[in-house]
Coordinates of C-alpha atoms in Angstrom, one line a residue:
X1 CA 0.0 0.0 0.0
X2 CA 1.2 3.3 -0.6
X3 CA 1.2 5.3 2.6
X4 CA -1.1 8.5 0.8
X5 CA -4.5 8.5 1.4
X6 CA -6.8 10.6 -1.7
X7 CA -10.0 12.8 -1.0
X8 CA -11.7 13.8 -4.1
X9 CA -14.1 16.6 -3.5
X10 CA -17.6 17.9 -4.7
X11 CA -18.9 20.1 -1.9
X12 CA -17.2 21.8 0.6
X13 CA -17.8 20.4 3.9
X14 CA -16.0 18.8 6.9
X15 CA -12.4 19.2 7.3
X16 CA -12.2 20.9 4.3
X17 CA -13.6 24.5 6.2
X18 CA -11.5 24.2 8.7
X19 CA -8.5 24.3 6.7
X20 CA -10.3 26.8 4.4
X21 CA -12.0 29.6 6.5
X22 CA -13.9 31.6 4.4
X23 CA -15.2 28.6 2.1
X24 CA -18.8 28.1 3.2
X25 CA -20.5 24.6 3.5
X26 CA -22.0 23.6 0.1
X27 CA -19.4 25.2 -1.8
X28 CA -19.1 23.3 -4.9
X29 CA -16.5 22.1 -6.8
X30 CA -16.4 22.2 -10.5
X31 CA -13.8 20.6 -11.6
X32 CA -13.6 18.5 -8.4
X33 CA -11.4 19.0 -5.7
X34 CA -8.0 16.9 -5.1
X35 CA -6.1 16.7 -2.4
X36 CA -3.9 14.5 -0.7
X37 CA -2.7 13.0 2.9
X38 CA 0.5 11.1 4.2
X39 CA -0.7 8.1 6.3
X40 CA 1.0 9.1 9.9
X41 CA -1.5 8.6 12.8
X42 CA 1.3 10.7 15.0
X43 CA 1.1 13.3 12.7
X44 CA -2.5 13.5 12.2
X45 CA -2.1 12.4 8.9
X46 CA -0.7 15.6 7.5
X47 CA -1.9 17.2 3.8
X48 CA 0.4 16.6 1.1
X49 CA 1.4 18.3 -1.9
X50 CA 2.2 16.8 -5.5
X51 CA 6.1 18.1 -4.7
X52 CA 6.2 16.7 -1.0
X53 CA 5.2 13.5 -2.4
X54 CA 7.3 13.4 -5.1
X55 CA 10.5 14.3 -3.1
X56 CA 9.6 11.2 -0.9
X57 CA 10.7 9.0 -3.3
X58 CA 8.4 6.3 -2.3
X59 CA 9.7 2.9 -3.4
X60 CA 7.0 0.0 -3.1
X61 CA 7.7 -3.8 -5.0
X62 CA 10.8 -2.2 -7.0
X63 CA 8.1 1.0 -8.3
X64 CA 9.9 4.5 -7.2
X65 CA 6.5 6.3 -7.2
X66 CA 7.2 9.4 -9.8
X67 CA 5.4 11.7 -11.6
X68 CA 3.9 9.2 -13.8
X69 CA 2.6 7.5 -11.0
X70 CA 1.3 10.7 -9.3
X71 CA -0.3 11.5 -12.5
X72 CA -1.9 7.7 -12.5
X73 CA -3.4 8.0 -9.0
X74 CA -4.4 11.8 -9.7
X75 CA -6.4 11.0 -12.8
X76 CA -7.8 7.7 -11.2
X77 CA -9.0 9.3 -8.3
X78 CA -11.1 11.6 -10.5
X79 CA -12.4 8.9 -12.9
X80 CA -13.3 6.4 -9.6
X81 CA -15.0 9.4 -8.3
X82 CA -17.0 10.7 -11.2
X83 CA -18.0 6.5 -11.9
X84 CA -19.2 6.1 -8.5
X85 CA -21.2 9.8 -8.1
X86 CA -22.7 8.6 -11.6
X87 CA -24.2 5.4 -10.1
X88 CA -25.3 7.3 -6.5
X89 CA -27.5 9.9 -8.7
X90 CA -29.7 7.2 -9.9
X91 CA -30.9 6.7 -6.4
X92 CA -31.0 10.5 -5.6
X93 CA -28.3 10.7 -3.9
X94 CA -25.3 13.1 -4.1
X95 CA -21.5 11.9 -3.7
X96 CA -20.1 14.6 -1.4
X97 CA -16.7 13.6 -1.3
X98 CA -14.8 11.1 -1.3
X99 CA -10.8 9.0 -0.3
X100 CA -9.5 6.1 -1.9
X101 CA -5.8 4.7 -1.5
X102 CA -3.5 3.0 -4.2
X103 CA -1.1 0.2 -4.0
X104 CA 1.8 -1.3 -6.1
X105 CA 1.1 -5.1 -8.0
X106 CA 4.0 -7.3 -7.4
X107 CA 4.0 -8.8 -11.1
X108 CA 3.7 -6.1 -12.8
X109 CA 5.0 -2.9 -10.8
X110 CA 2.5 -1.1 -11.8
X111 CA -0.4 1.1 -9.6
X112 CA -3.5 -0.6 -8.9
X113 CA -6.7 0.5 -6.7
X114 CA -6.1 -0.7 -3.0
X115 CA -8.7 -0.1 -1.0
X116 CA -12.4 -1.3 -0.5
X117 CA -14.9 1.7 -1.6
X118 CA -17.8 1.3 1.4
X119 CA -19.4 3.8 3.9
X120 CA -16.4 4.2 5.6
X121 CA -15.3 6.1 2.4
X122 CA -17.4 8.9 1.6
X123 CA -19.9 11.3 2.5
X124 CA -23.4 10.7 1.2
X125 CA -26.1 13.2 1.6
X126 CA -29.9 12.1 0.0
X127 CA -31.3 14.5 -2.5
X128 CA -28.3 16.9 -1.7
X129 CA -29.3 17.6 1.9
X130 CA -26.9 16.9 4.8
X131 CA -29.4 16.5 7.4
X132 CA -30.0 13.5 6.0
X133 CA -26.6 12.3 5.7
X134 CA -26.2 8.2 5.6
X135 CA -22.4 7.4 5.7
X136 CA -20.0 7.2 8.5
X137 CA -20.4 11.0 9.9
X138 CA -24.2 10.1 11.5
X139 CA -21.9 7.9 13.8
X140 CA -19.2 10.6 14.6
X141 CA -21.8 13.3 15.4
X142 CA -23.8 11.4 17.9
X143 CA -23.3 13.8 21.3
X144 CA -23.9 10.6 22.8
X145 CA -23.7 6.7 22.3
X146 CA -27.3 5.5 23.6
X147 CA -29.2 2.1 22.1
X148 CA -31.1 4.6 20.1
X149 CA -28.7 6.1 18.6
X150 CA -27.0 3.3 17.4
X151 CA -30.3 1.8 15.9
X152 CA -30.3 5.5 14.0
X153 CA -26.8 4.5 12.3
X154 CA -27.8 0.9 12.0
X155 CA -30.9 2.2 9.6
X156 CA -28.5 4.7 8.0
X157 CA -25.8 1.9 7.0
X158 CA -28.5 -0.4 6.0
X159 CA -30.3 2.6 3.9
X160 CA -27.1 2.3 1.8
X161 CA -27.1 -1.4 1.9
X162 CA -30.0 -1.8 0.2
X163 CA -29.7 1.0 -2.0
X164 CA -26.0 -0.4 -3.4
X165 CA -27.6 -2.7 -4.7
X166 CA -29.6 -1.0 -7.2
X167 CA -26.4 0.8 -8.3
X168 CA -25.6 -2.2 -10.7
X169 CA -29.3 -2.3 -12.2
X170 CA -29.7 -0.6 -15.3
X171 CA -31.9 2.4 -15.1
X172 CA -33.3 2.2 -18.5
X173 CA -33.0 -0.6 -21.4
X174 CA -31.1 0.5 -24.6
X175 CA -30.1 -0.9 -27.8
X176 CA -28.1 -0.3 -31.6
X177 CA -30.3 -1.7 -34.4
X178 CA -27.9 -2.2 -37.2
X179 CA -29.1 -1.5 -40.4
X180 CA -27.0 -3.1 -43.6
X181 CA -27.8 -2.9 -46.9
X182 CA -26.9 -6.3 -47.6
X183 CA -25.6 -9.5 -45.9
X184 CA -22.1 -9.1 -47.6
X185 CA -22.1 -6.0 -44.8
X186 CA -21.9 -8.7 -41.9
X187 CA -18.7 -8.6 -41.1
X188 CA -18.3 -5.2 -40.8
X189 CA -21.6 -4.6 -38.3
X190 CA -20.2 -8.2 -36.3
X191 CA -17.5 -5.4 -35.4
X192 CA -19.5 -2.5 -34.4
X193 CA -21.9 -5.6 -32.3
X194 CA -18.7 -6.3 -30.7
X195 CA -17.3 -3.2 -29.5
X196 CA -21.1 -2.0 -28.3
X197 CA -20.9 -5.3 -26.1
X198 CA -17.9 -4.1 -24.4
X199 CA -20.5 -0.9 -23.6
X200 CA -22.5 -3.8 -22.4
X201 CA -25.0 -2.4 -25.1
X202 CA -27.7 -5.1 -27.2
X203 CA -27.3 -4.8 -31.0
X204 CA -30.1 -6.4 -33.1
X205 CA -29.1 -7.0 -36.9
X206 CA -31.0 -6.7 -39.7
X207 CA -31.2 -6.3 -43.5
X208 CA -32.7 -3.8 -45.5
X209 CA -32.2 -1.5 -48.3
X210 CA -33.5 2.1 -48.9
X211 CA -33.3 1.9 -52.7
X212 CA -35.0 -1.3 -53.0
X213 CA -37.0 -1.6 -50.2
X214 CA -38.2 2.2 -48.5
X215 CA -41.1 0.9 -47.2
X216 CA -39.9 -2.3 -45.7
X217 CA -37.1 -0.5 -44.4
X218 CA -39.9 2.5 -42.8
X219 CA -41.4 -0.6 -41.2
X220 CA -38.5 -1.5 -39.3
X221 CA -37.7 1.3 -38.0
X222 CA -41.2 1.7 -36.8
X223 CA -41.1 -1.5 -34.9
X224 CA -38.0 -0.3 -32.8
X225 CA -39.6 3.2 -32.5
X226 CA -42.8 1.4 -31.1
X227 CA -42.0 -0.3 -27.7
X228 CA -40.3 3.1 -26.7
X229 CA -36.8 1.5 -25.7
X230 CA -33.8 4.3 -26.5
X231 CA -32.7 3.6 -29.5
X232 CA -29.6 4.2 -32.2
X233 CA -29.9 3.5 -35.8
X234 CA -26.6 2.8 -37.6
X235 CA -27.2 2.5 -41.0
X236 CA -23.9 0.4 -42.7
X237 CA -24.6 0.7 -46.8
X238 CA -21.3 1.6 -48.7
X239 CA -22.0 2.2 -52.3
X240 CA -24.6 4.9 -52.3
X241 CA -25.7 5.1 -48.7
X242 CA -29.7 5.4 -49.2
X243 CA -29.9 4.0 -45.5
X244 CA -28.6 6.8 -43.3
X245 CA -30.6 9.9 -45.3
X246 CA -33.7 7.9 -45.2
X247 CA -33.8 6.9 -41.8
X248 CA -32.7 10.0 -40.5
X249 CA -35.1 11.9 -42.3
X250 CA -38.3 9.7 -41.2
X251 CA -37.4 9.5 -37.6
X252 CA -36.6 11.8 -34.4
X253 CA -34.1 8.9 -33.2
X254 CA -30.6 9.3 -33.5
X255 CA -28.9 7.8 -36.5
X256 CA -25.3 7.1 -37.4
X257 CA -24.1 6.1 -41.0
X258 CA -21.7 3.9 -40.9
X259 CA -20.3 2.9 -44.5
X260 CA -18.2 -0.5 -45.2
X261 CA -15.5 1.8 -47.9
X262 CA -13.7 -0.3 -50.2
X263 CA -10.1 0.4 -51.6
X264 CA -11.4 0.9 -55.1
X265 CA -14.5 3.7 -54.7
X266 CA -14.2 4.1 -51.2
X267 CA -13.2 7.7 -51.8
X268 CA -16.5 8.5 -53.9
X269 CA -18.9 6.7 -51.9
X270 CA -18.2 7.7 -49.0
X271 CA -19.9 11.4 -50.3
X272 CA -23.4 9.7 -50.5
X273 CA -22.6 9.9 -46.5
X274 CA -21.4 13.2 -45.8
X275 CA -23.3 15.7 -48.3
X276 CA -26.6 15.4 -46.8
X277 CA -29.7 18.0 -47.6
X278 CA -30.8 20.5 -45.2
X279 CA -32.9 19.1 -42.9
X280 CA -31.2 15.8 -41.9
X281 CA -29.0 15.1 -39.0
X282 CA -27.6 12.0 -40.1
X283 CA -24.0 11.9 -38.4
X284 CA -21.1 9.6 -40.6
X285 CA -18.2 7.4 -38.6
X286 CA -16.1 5.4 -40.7
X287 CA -14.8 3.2 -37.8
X288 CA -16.5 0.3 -36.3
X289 CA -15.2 0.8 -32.8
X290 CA -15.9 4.6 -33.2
X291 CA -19.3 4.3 -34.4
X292 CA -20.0 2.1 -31.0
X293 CA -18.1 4.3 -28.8
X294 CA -20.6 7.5 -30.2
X295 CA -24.0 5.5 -29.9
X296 CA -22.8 4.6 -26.6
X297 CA -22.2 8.1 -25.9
X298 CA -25.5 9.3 -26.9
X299 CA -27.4 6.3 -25.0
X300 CA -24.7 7.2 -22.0
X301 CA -26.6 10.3 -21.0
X302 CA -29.7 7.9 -20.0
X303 CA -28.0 5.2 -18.7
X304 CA -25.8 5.0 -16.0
X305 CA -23.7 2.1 -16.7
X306 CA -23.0 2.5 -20.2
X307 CA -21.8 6.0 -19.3
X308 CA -19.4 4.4 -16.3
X309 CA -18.0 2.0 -18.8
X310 CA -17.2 5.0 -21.2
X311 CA -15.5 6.7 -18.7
X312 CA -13.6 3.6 -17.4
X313 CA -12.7 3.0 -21.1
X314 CA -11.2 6.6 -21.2
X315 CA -9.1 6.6 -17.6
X316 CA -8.1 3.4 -19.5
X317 CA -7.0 4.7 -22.5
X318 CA -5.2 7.5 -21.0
X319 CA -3.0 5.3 -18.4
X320 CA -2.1 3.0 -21.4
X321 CA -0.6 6.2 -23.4
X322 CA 0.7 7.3 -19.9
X323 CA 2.4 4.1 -19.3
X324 CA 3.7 3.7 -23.3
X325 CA 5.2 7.4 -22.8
X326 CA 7.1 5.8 -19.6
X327 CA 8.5 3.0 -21.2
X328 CA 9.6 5.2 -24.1
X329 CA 11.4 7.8 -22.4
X330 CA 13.4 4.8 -20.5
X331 CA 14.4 2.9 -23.4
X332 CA 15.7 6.3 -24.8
X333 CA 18.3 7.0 -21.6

């Protein structure tokens, strides 16, 4: 374990006045607030700065802890914080703050998350009012320890007991109907259906053509506009994309085209996607991975998970290039 302990903030509150007079309660914090503490119970567990830690020179399982690694933890904390303040809104409840601590993996001497995220970690106020407060503060307010008070912290801890639980339920069912224009576009939607799975998003396939077939291809997209479920359209037609204009044009869902270019007239047909008439909103994405990553963007805003895995995805991406610069800079010494 490394020996810092990190409080992300979103409201002023707590400890946080005391070392900030002036700062009323409630103040919030857009972007959120870092900070940082040395582990030393004799000290009170003094507040650190980013050059106090990095002049420690902390060494843990052959890892000298750097400012790579300070960046790592920094940006983690955020993302860990914004994930689980994403979840906690569904139930009406607001994420005041709160501290999480990192640790070093033997095998691969690299940071990881070391610490268990429970009531002991943050401050939880219900609908954004802290005389309802549920986490570990009910417990250090009490003036005094009676049976009744204790039953009032044993409701509060079980309050967020049950409501944890909900955290991991979707809030609302989504989905990416695939359009292709023909079956020889299968391969190509098999990799948008793959990378919306890692979103944890359904993708229904189906075959239809806008030249050939408008009205078949109008009933479709009035059976998935029916049962009210959010929906994207992707429409995947390469040589004279019909699909994307047509849908987007005959419905109020959004719709992304995604053409299959070829080598040969990749260059030409890709125009049928981009020079769209006034009126149409029909958005063009040329990669598979891309074209999942922007429905599950748009579908993000209404569910909670999807949106967590996004911005998992991103804290991701940014400690592999993080990690890749590292390793770089060390084979050029």
């Amino acid at each position: 374990m490394i020996p810092v302990e990190w409080v992300c903030r979103r409201v002023a509150t707590g400890s946080f006045l005391k070392r900030n007079p002036g700062v009323k309660e409630g103040y919030r914090f857009s972007p959120l607030k870092m900070e940082m503490f040395f582990k030393d119970d004799a000290n009170n567990d003094p507040q650190w700065s980013e050059e106090q830690l990095l002049e420690a020179k902390l060494c843990l399982a052959g890892l000298t802890i750097g400012q790579c690694e300070v960046d790592i933890m920094s940006r983690s904390t955020v993302a860990i914080f914004e994930i689980v303040e994403k979840a906690w809104a569904t139930q009406n409840c607001s994420l005041v703050d709160m501290k999480i601590e990192f640790g070093v993996s033997v095998k691969r001497r690299e940071i990881v998350l070391a610490d268990v995220i429970d009531n002991d970690s943050w401050r939880l106020w219900p609908a954004g009012d802290r005389s309802q407060q549920t986490d570990k503060q009910v417990y250090r307010e009490l003036k005094e320890v009676t049976p009744e008070a204790m039953q009032m912290v044993k409701r509060s801890f079980e309050w967020v007991s049950e409501r944890v639980k909900l955290l991991l339920e979707p809030q609302a069912s989504s989905r990416v109907v695939l359009l292709m224009g023909s079956t020889s576009d299968v391969a190509h939607c098999e990799k948008i259906r793959k990378a919306c799975a890692s979103y944890g998003i359904p993708c229904v396939l189906r075959v239809t053509s806008a030249h050939k077939g408008p009205d078949e291809t109008l009933r479709i997209k009035a059976e998935y506009e029916g049962d009210g479920i959010p929906t994207v359209f992707v429409a995947v037609a390469g040589r004279s994309n019909g699909l994307g204009p047509v849908m987007s044009g005959n419905t109020a869902y959004p719709v992304i085209s995604c053409p299959p270019l070829t080598p040969d007239w990749g260059p030409q047909d890709v125009w049928s996607s981009l020079r769209m008439p006034s009126g149409l909103g029909c958005s063009t994405v040329l990669s598979p991975e891309a074209c999942a990553q922007f429905a599950a963007q748009i579908l993000g805003l209404r569910d909670h998970l999807v949106w967590c895995k996004l911005r998992a995805s991103m804290l991701n991406t940014w400690v592999s290039l993080k990690l890749a610069d590292k390793k770089l800079q060390a084979c050029s010494l």
